[in-house]
Amino acid sequence: MTLTQETHDELRAIAARYPEARSGLLPMLHLVQSVEGRVTPEGIEACAAILGITAAEVSGVATFYTMYKRKPVGDYHVGVCTNTLCAVMGGDLIFERLKGHLDVGNDETTERRPEDKASITLEHIECNAACDYAPVMMVNWEFMDNMTPQSATQLVDDLRSGAEVHSTRGPRLGTWREAERVLAGFPDGRADEGPSAGPASLAGREIARERGWTAPSSNGTAGETAGEVPEEPAQREQAVAESDDTVAEQAVVEDKSPSGETAADKDEAQ
Amino acid sequence: MSDSVTGSVKGTLTPVLTDNWGSERSWTLAAYEAQGGYGALRNALAMAPDDVISAVKDSGLRGRGGAGFPTGMKWSFIPQDNPKPKYLVVNADESEPGTCKDIPLMMATPHTLVEGVIISSYAIRANTAFIYIRGEVLHVIRRVQAAVAEAYAAGHLGKDIHGSGYDLDLVVHAGAGAYICGEETALLEGLEGRRGQPRLRPPFPAVAGLYASPTVINNVESIASVPSILEHGAEWFASMGTEKSKGYGIFSLSGHVTRPGQYEAPLGITLRELIDLAGGVREGHSLKFWTPGGSSTPLLTADHLDVPLDFEGVGAVGSMLGTRALQIFDETTCVVRAVLRWTEFYKHESCGKCTPCREGTWWLVQTLAALERGQGTEADLDLLLDQCDNILGRSFCALGDGATSPISSSIAHFREEYLAHLQHGGCPFDPAASTTFAAEGALA
Ligand SMILES: Cc1cc2nc3c(=O)[nH]c(=O)nc-3n(C[C@H](O)[C@H](O)[C@H](O)COP(=O)(O)O)c2cc1C
Ligand code: SF4
Ligand code: FES
């Protein structure tokens, strides 16, 4: 494939974001992957020419970082966290199950069967800063939280069949190439999809609200800076559905009550 | 029964950073400003930059990225007589195993970070700032990109911010997969478009950092804490926490607890209190070992449930507070398996620059993997400790030191379990028993 003039222009635009052009190299390589499906020799040459460095220098950078791939990546990059915490919580079993189910090894891509709409590259990944949702998978670097072997095989079956799939804590999943374009710094307009946070992220906050605990107020006395925070009812209900815990349930009940008091005030009243 | 967490709860939670995480469309400028967001920025712009630094110094805020260096002091090291541009770089690489606080913060309330960046840059007189986010968190990057665009549109970024005469540009930079780029000088290499290998210090980044110019590098949570200090005052911040570890921090509980998640509390809360809030250790099980601050901090056990989780308290029992990444493992977990997996991680992530770490982590994996398979003798435990000695303190950066923490601490606490592998001819544990779906038969 030959890089288009548009791609060359975009590569130059990335370099121009920085006080020194070479700082653009990491996002430039993300753009190359988005266009080419991997880091190609042509992409390396293009980056080198724009930055005025050698192809060997670019290559040296591309081989250092694990997100850059020399082999073509499938439509969906499916990562299974097998760092210790996720491994122990089930990640190892999920990864084994998926290798068998997809008949691929680590860092390999599925053959397209006649009925498939999409291919999958399977890889085990390191801790993805989502340990409170273990075992964690990532599809094109979107969170798939609290997975099981069953939900994992269902997920890859859905992806291969072309069904619409949503991140458990994010937007509708796009392709790996689309994801790489966002990493290059070209937004895709999906920032507003998905929730503010998943249930685990809100765990402590929910308990604090339930018990009326707050940080001290500015003048040093506790309990007066309770957030006058408009909650997001839909999201709360989703959190309840996902975690069926009483704290979140209670919070939703409070949200539905017609009063303007905060949850913390109410707890005090109780 | 979670026998390990009896006793009264004196700890309370103090949501500040996490307080807005559940509000409607919390990631948008409108939601943030509706709750007083960017008010602290106006306070700061009305102050002299040095007074902003003093406020952060007085608050006692210490870096939330692991090492706990006083943030205000770090800022005051920037030589203002140096004619070169000054830079602020936010470390949003969050890759230390177990650490999972910065990512939800940037997803839920990216404007808290953006406001912190503007105030902090103003304080150190930087006109360009960067947020270096690990590349593997697409939706978080989207949210931060969108927040920065909104902040420009609202005049919080760009030229002559709110008529103050102060200019700031903020660039969101996605990394590409490398744990070592969390180390601040390796991060600068990555940000300069190079292989992420740590730099020799001195010179320190405060003197010669990004583009050989004075640079402050701070963790996401450190910078996100700054607006609260400017809004409520240094005294308010210092009224929380302990004598030398002031303020609040996000404690991340993961693993075998009933309700894993983010718990924001004053520094000095104990694991007993936190586990109690999280509904106890997994039903029917008991605490075996835990990390206080990620995999690079020596393991602790049920004997340490009442250690105050502040820099001094955790240090006094031979570990480190680190990033408050509390990974909880119950008695179904094989400590040798856990440690081997972390060691494989360090070997994989070693940047290769120095021999003790590059070669040493390879040898550690060989020795540990054999032990885990039940091969070797008790003398191999001493061999492991020797190998750790050759890495600890001899490596170029703290990655190498961190690699030895799980090994030496697990041998200290669980020597018998290593020996059991030798007696048993392999791992005596059932890996299915430790999974979240063990009870549900979801293996079928
Ligand atoms: C191997 C290694 C990985 C690190 N990863 C991170 C990281 O992901 N995020 C972070 O903020 N600090 C990380 N650090 C610490 C940074 O080097 C630095 O101390 C920190 O960003 C300073 O910010 P603070 O003073 O606000 O804590 C890491 C250090 C090492 C040695
Ligand atoms: S200690 Fe390891 S990661 Fe750090 S410089 Fe040496 S080889 Fe690289
Ligand atoms: S160990 Fe899997 S996300 Fe942290």
mmCIF file of N, CA, C and O in Angstrom, chain A residues 85-86 89 130-136 145-146 169 198-207 242-243 245, chain B residues 21 98 100 104 250-264 271 274-283 324-329 436:
data_model
loop_
_atom_site.group_PDB
_atom_site.id
_atom_site.type_symbol
_atom_site.label_atom_id
_atom_site.label_comp_id
_atom_site.label_asym_id
_atom_site.label_seq_id
_atom_site.Cartn_x
_atom_site.Cartn_y
_atom_site.Cartn_z
ATOM 1 N N LEU A 85 -2.586 -10.300 39.434
ATOM 2 C CA LEU A 85 -3.901 -10.218 40.053
ATOM 3 C C LEU A 85 -4.991 -10.778 39.144
ATOM 4 O O LEU A 85 -5.809 -11.602 39.554
ATOM 5 N N CYS A 86 -5.009 -10.343 37.887
ATOM 6 C CA CYS A 86 -6.014 -10.870 36.955
ATOM 7 C C CYS A 86 -5.806 -12.366 36.716
ATOM 8 O O CYS A 86 -6.778 -13.119 36.621
ATOM 9 N N MET A 89 -7.295 -14.225 39.513
ATOM 10 C CA MET A 89 -8.749 -14.076 39.551
ATOM 11 C C MET A 89 -9.436 -14.756 38.360
ATOM 12 O O MET A 89 -10.663 -14.733 38.256
ATOM 13 N N ALA A 130 -6.837 -1.645 35.754
ATOM 14 C CA ALA A 130 -8.269 -1.898 35.970
ATOM 15 C C ALA A 130 -8.451 -3.078 36.922
ATOM 16 O O ALA A 130 -9.426 -3.807 36.833
ATOM 17 N N CYS A 131 -7.493 -3.246 37.843
ATOM 18 C CA CYS A 131 -7.452 -4.450 38.685
ATOM 19 C C CYS A 131 -8.717 -4.623 39.508
ATOM 20 O O CYS A 131 -9.067 -5.745 39.874
ATOM 21 N N ASP A 132 -9.408 -3.523 39.820
ATOM 22 C CA ASP A 132 -10.645 -3.649 40.601
ATOM 23 C C ASP A 132 -11.784 -4.210 39.747
ATOM 24 O O ASP A 132 -12.886 -4.403 40.259
ATOM 25 N N TYR A 133 -11.524 -4.482 38.489
ATOM 26 C CA TYR A 133 -12.517 -5.128 37.615
ATOM 27 C C TYR A 133 -12.019 -6.492 37.132
ATOM 28 O O TYR A 133 -12.453 -6.994 36.097
ATOM 29 N N ALA A 134 -11.070 -7.084 37.864
ATOM 30 C CA ALA A 134 -10.471 -8.347 37.432
ATOM 31 C C ALA A 134 -11.500 -9.475 37.400
ATOM 32 O O ALA A 134 -12.407 -9.488 38.229
ATOM 33 N N PRO A 135 -11.341 -10.408 36.462
ATOM 34 C CA PRO A 135 -10.354 -10.460 35.387
ATOM 35 C C PRO A 135 -10.736 -9.530 34.226
ATOM 36 O O PRO A 135 -11.903 -9.451 33.839
ATOM 37 N N VAL A 136 -9.716 -8.861 33.695
ATOM 38 C CA VAL A 136 -9.939 -7.805 32.718
ATOM 39 C C VAL A 136 -9.484 -8.252 31.323
ATOM 40 O O VAL A 136 -8.459 -8.909 31.188
ATOM 41 N N ASP A 145 -14.720 -5.507 31.429
ATOM 42 C CA ASP A 145 -14.481 -5.759 32.846
ATOM 43 C C ASP A 145 -15.124 -7.060 33.317
ATOM 44 O O ASP A 145 -16.120 -7.516 32.747
ATOM 45 N N ASN A 146 -14.582 -7.588 34.415
ATOM 46 C CA ASN A 146 -15.192 -8.716 35.139
ATOM 47 C C ASN A 146 -15.565 -9.869 34.217
ATOM 48 O O ASN A 146 -16.717 -10.310 34.167
ATOM 49 N N ARG A 169 -17.385 -0.449 29.909
ATOM 50 C CA ARG A 169 -17.151 0.844 30.560
ATOM 51 C C ARG A 169 -16.716 1.839 29.502
ATOM 52 O O ARG A 169 -15.783 2.603 29.697
ATOM 53 N N GLY A 198 -17.276 2.942 36.096
ATOM 54 C CA GLY A 198 -17.902 1.667 36.385
ATOM 55 C C GLY A 198 -18.218 1.567 37.868
ATOM 56 O O GLY A 198 -17.797 2.407 38.660
ATOM 57 N N PRO A 199 -18.980 0.528 38.264
ATOM 58 C CA PRO A 199 -19.396 0.393 39.665
ATOM 59 C C PRO A 199 -18.224 0.345 40.645
ATOM 60 O O PRO A 199 -18.292 0.979 41.706
ATOM 61 N N ALA A 200 -17.154 -0.354 40.329
ATOM 62 C CA ALA A 200 -16.047 -0.463 41.294
ATOM 63 C C ALA A 200 -15.403 0.900 41.536
ATOM 64 O O ALA A 200 -15.009 1.215 42.665
ATOM 65 N N SER A 201 -15.324 1.722 40.496
ATOM 66 C CA SER A 201 -14.704 3.037 40.669
ATOM 67 C C SER A 201 -15.486 3.870 41.684
ATOM 68 O O SER A 201 -14.932 4.750 42.333
ATOM 69 N N LEU A 202 -16.783 3.584 41.800
ATOM 70 C CA LEU A 202 -17.653 4.379 42.671
ATOM 71 C C LEU A 202 -17.840 3.758 44.044
ATOM 72 O O LEU A 202 -18.574 4.299 44.885
ATOM 73 N N ALA A 203 -17.184 2.639 44.323
ATOM 74 C CA ALA A 203 -17.473 1.878 45.547
ATOM 75 C C ALA A 203 -17.317 2.716 46.816
ATOM 76 O O ALA A 203 -18.240 2.800 47.635
ATOM 77 N N GLY A 204 -16.174 3.359 46.987
ATOM 78 C CA GLY A 204 -15.938 4.125 48.200
ATOM 79 C C GLY A 204 -16.852 5.333 48.288
ATOM 80 O O GLY A 204 -17.371 5.669 49.363
ATOM 81 N N ARG A 205 -17.056 5.957 47.160
ATOM 82 C CA ARG A 205 -17.906 7.141 47.094
ATOM 83 C C ARG A 205 -19.336 6.809 47.511
ATOM 84 O O ARG A 205 -19.985 7.576 48.241
ATOM 85 N N GLU A 206 -19.821 5.648 47.085
ATOM 86 C CA GLU A 206 -21.185 5.239 47.449
ATOM 87 C C GLU A 206 -21.288 5.019 48.958
ATOM 88 O O GLU A 206 -22.275 5.421 49.586
ATOM 89 N N ILE A 207 -20.283 4.387 49.528
ATOM 90 C CA ILE A 207 -20.319 4.124 50.974
ATOM 91 C C ILE A 207 -20.278 5.440 51.742
ATOM 92 O O ILE A 207 -21.005 5.639 52.714
ATOM 93 N N GLU A 242 -25.539 -4.165 37.543
ATOM 94 C CA GLU A 242 -24.276 -4.875 37.398
ATOM 95 C C GLU A 242 -23.728 -5.388 38.713
ATOM 96 O O GLU A 242 -22.986 -6.335 38.748
ATOM 97 N N SER A 243 -24.068 -4.741 39.806
ATOM 98 C CA SER A 243 -23.400 -5.135 41.043
ATOM 99 C C SER A 243 -24.387 -5.627 42.115
ATOM 100 O O SER A 243 -23.964 -6.123 43.134
ATOM 101 N N ASP A 245 -25.717 -4.548 44.597
ATOM 102 C CA ASP A 245 -25.399 -4.342 46.011
ATOM 103 C C ASP A 245 -26.312 -3.277 46.593
ATOM 104 O O ASP A 245 -26.834 -2.414 45.916
ATOM 105 N N TRP B 21 -17.343 11.600 40.603
ATOM 106 C CA TRP B 21 -17.212 10.573 39.588
ATOM 107 C C TRP B 21 -18.527 10.004 39.093
ATOM 108 O O TRP B 21 -18.590 9.459 37.992
ATOM 109 N N GLY B 98 -1.347 -3.424 39.872
ATOM 110 C CA GLY B 98 -2.214 -3.149 41.010
ATOM 111 C C GLY B 98 -2.726 -1.727 41.041
ATOM 112 O O GLY B 98 -3.734 -1.426 41.678
ATOM 113 N N CYS B 100 -4.597 1.476 39.930
ATOM 114 C CA CYS B 100 -5.754 1.678 39.043
ATOM 115 C C CYS B 100 -6.604 2.838 39.519
ATOM 116 O O CYS B 100 -7.810 2.738 39.620
ATOM 117 N N PRO B 104 -9.347 5.715 36.208
ATOM 118 C CA PRO B 104 -10.751 6.108 36.424
ATOM 119 C C PRO B 104 -10.914 7.605 36.668
ATOM 120 O O PRO B 104 -11.933 8.181 36.284
ATOM 121 N N ILE B 250 -6.335 8.231 47.093
ATOM 122 C CA ILE B 250 -7.218 7.163 46.611
ATOM 123 C C ILE B 250 -6.539 5.817 46.898
ATOM 124 O O ILE B 250 -5.399 5.606 46.496
ATOM 125 N N PHE B 251 -7.246 4.960 47.620
ATOM 126 C CA PHE B 251 -6.767 3.609 47.915
ATOM 127 C C PHE B 251 -7.509 2.646 46.991
ATOM 128 O O PHE B 251 -8.746 2.640 46.949
ATOM 129 N N SER B 252 -6.744 1.855 46.241
ATOM 130 C CA SER B 252 -7.350 0.966 45.241
ATOM 131 C C SER B 252 -7.331 -0.464 45.759
ATOM 132 O O SER B 252 -6.269 -1.059 45.893
ATOM 133 N N LEU B 253 -8.506 -0.996 46.069
ATOM 134 C CA LEU B 253 -8.592 -2.376 46.540
ATOM 135 C C LEU B 253 -8.960 -3.295 45.394
ATOM 136 O O LEU B 253 -9.955 -3.064 44.700
ATOM 137 N N SER B 254 -8.154 -4.347 45.228
ATOM 138 C CA SER B 254 -8.482 -5.309 44.186
ATOM 139 C C SER B 254 -8.246 -6.713 44.708
ATOM 140 O O SER B 254 -7.619 -6.899 45.750
ATOM 141 N N GLY B 255 -8.766 -7.684 43.999
ATOM 142 C CA GLY B 255 -8.546 -9.078 44.358
ATOM 143 C C GLY B 255 -9.653 -9.640 45.233
ATOM 144 O O GLY B 255 -10.828 -9.348 45.019
ATOM 145 N N HIS B 256 -9.243 -10.405 46.234
ATOM 146 C CA HIS B 256 -10.196 -11.189 47.007
ATOM 147 C C HIS B 256 -10.874 -10.397 48.111
ATOM 148 O O HIS B 256 -10.796 -10.735 49.289
ATOM 149 N N VAL B 257 -11.531 -9.321 47.758
ATOM 150 C CA VAL B 257 -12.401 -8.617 48.703
ATOM 151 C C VAL B 257 -13.806 -8.601 48.114
ATOM 152 O O VAL B 257 -13.985 -8.713 46.896
ATOM 153 N N THR B 258 -14.803 -8.441 48.988
ATOM 154 C CA THR B 258 -16.186 -8.506 48.532
ATOM 155 C C THR B 258 -16.492 -7.399 47.541
ATOM 156 O O THR B 258 -17.179 -7.604 46.544
ATOM 157 N N ARG B 259 -15.983 -6.214 47.840
ATOM 158 C CA ARG B 259 -16.289 -5.086 46.964
ATOM 159 C C ARG B 259 -15.011 -4.342 46.566
ATOM 160 O O ARG B 259 -14.654 -3.315 47.165
ATOM 161 N N PRO B 260 -14.314 -4.864 45.547
ATOM 162 C CA PRO B 260 -13.109 -4.158 45.094
ATOM 163 C C PRO B 260 -13.480 -2.774 44.568
ATOM 164 O O PRO B 260 -14.622 -2.545 44.166
ATOM 165 N N GLY B 261 -12.545 -1.865 44.570
ATOM 166 C CA GLY B 261 -12.832 -0.551 44.004
ATOM 167 C C GLY B 261 -11.951 0.525 44.593
ATOM 168 O O GLY B 261 -10.942 0.248 45.252
ATOM 169 N N GLN B 262 -12.341 1.769 44.340
ATOM 170 C CA GLN B 262 -11.567 2.944 44.742
ATOM 171 C C GLN B 262 -12.160 3.531 46.019
ATOM 172 O O GLN B 262 -13.355 3.812 46.076
ATOM 173 N N TYR B 263 -11.314 3.710 47.024
ATOM 174 C CA TYR B 263 -11.741 4.220 48.329
ATOM 175 C C TYR B 263 -10.845 5.397 48.681
ATOM 176 O O TYR B 263 -9.668 5.223 48.943
ATOM 177 N N GLU B 264 -11.428 6.588 48.707
ATOM 178 C CA GLU B 264 -10.620 7.781 48.969
ATOM 179 C C GLU B 264 -10.692 8.116 50.450
ATOM 180 O O GLU B 264 -11.780 8.330 50.993
ATOM 181 N N LEU B 271 -5.443 -1.123 56.514
ATOM 182 C CA LEU B 271 -6.058 -2.106 55.625
ATOM 183 C C LEU B 271 -7.250 -2.757 56.309
ATOM 184 O O LEU B 271 -8.245 -3.073 55.662
ATOM 185 N N LEU B 274 -10.099 -0.538 55.668
ATOM 186 C CA LEU B 274 -10.493 -0.530 54.255
ATOM 187 C C LEU B 274 -11.191 -1.834 53.865
ATOM 188 O O LEU B 274 -12.214 -1.815 53.171
ATOM 189 N N ILE B 275 -10.653 -2.960 54.326
ATOM 190 C CA ILE B 275 -11.278 -4.240 53.977
ATOM 191 C C ILE B 275 -12.666 -4.312 54.593
ATOM 192 O O ILE B 275 -13.610 -4.820 53.980
ATOM 193 N N ASP B 276 -12.795 -3.771 55.785
ATOM 194 C CA ASP B 276 -14.107 -3.758 56.416
ATOM 195 C C ASP B 276 -15.106 -2.967 55.561
ATOM 196 O O ASP B 276 -16.232 -3.403 55.322
ATOM 197 N N LEU B 277 -14.673 -1.801 55.088
ATOM 198 C CA LEU B 277 -15.547 -0.991 54.226
ATOM 199 C C LEU B 277 -15.877 -1.743 52.943
ATOM 200 O O LEU B 277 -16.980 -1.617 52.400
ATOM 201 N N ALA B 278 -14.926 -2.521 52.470
ATOM 202 C CA ALA B 278 -15.125 -3.249 51.215
ATOM 203 C C ALA B 278 -15.875 -4.566 51.437
ATOM 204 O O ALA B 278 -15.880 -5.425 50.558
ATOM 205 N N GLY B 279 -16.484 -4.703 52.593
ATOM 206 C CA GLY B 279 -17.336 -5.866 52.822
ATOM 207 C C GLY B 279 -16.578 -7.128 53.211
ATOM 208 O O GLY B 279 -17.132 -8.231 53.158
ATOM 209 N N GLY B 280 -15.331 -6.969 53.590
ATOM 210 C CA GLY B 280 -14.560 -8.120 54.053
ATOM 211 C C GLY B 280 -13.822 -8.833 52.938
ATOM 212 O O GLY B 280 -14.026 -8.576 51.760
ATOM 213 N N VAL B 281 -12.963 -9.733 53.370
ATOM 214 C CA VAL B 281 -12.287 -10.617 52.422
ATOM 215 C C VAL B 281 -13.353 -11.513 51.808
ATOM 216 O O VAL B 281 -14.408 -11.752 52.423
ATOM 217 N N ARG B 282 -13.108 -11.994 50.611
ATOM 218 C CA ARG B 282 -14.053 -12.864 49.902
ATOM 219 C C ARG B 282 -14.694 -13.872 50.863
ATOM 220 O O ARG B 282 -14.009 -14.528 51.636
ATOM 221 N N GLU B 283 -16.002 -13.979 50.769
ATOM 222 C CA GLU B 283 -16.799 -14.839 51.655
ATOM 223 C C GLU B 283 -16.184 -16.238 51.792
ATOM 224 O O GLU B 283 -15.882 -16.882 50.783
ATOM 225 N N ARG B 324 -0.561 3.057 46.795
ATOM 226 C CA ARG B 324 -1.764 2.619 47.526
ATOM 227 C C ARG B 324 -2.562 1.613 46.700
ATOM 228 O O ARG B 324 -3.787 1.616 46.713
ATOM 229 N N ALA B 325 -1.842 0.763 45.992
ATOM 230 C CA ALA B 325 -2.448 -0.271 45.159
ATOM 231 C C ALA B 325 -2.515 -1.550 45.976
ATOM 232 O O ALA B 325 -1.567 -2.318 46.035
ATOM 233 N N LEU B 326 -3.657 -1.732 46.653
ATOM 234 C CA LEU B 326 -3.814 -2.818 47.625
ATOM 235 C C LEU B 326 -4.386 -4.034 46.919
ATOM 236 O O LEU B 326 -5.595 -4.143 46.713
ATOM 237 N N GLN B 327 -3.506 -4.923 46.521
ATOM 238 C CA GLN B 327 -3.931 -6.161 45.868
ATOM 239 C C GLN B 327 -4.055 -7.220 46.957
ATOM 240 O O GLN B 327 -3.078 -7.544 47.618
ATOM 241 N N ILE B 328 -5.260 -7.740 47.110
ATOM 242 C CA ILE B 328 -5.567 -8.627 48.235
ATOM 243 C C ILE B 328 -5.664 -10.067 47.734
ATOM 244 O O ILE B 328 -6.424 -10.353 46.796
ATOM 245 N N PHE B 329 -4.924 -10.960 48.374
ATOM 246 C CA PHE B 329 -4.956 -12.368 47.976
ATOM 247 C C PHE B 329 -5.345 -13.222 49.174
ATOM 248 O O PHE B 329 -4.790 -13.046 50.266
ATOM 249 N N THR B 436 -12.684 -15.685 40.312
ATOM 250 C CA THR B 436 -13.962 -15.066 40.678
ATOM 251 C C THR B 436 -15.134 -15.980 40.348
ATOM 252 O O THR B 436 -16.212 -15.822 40.900
#
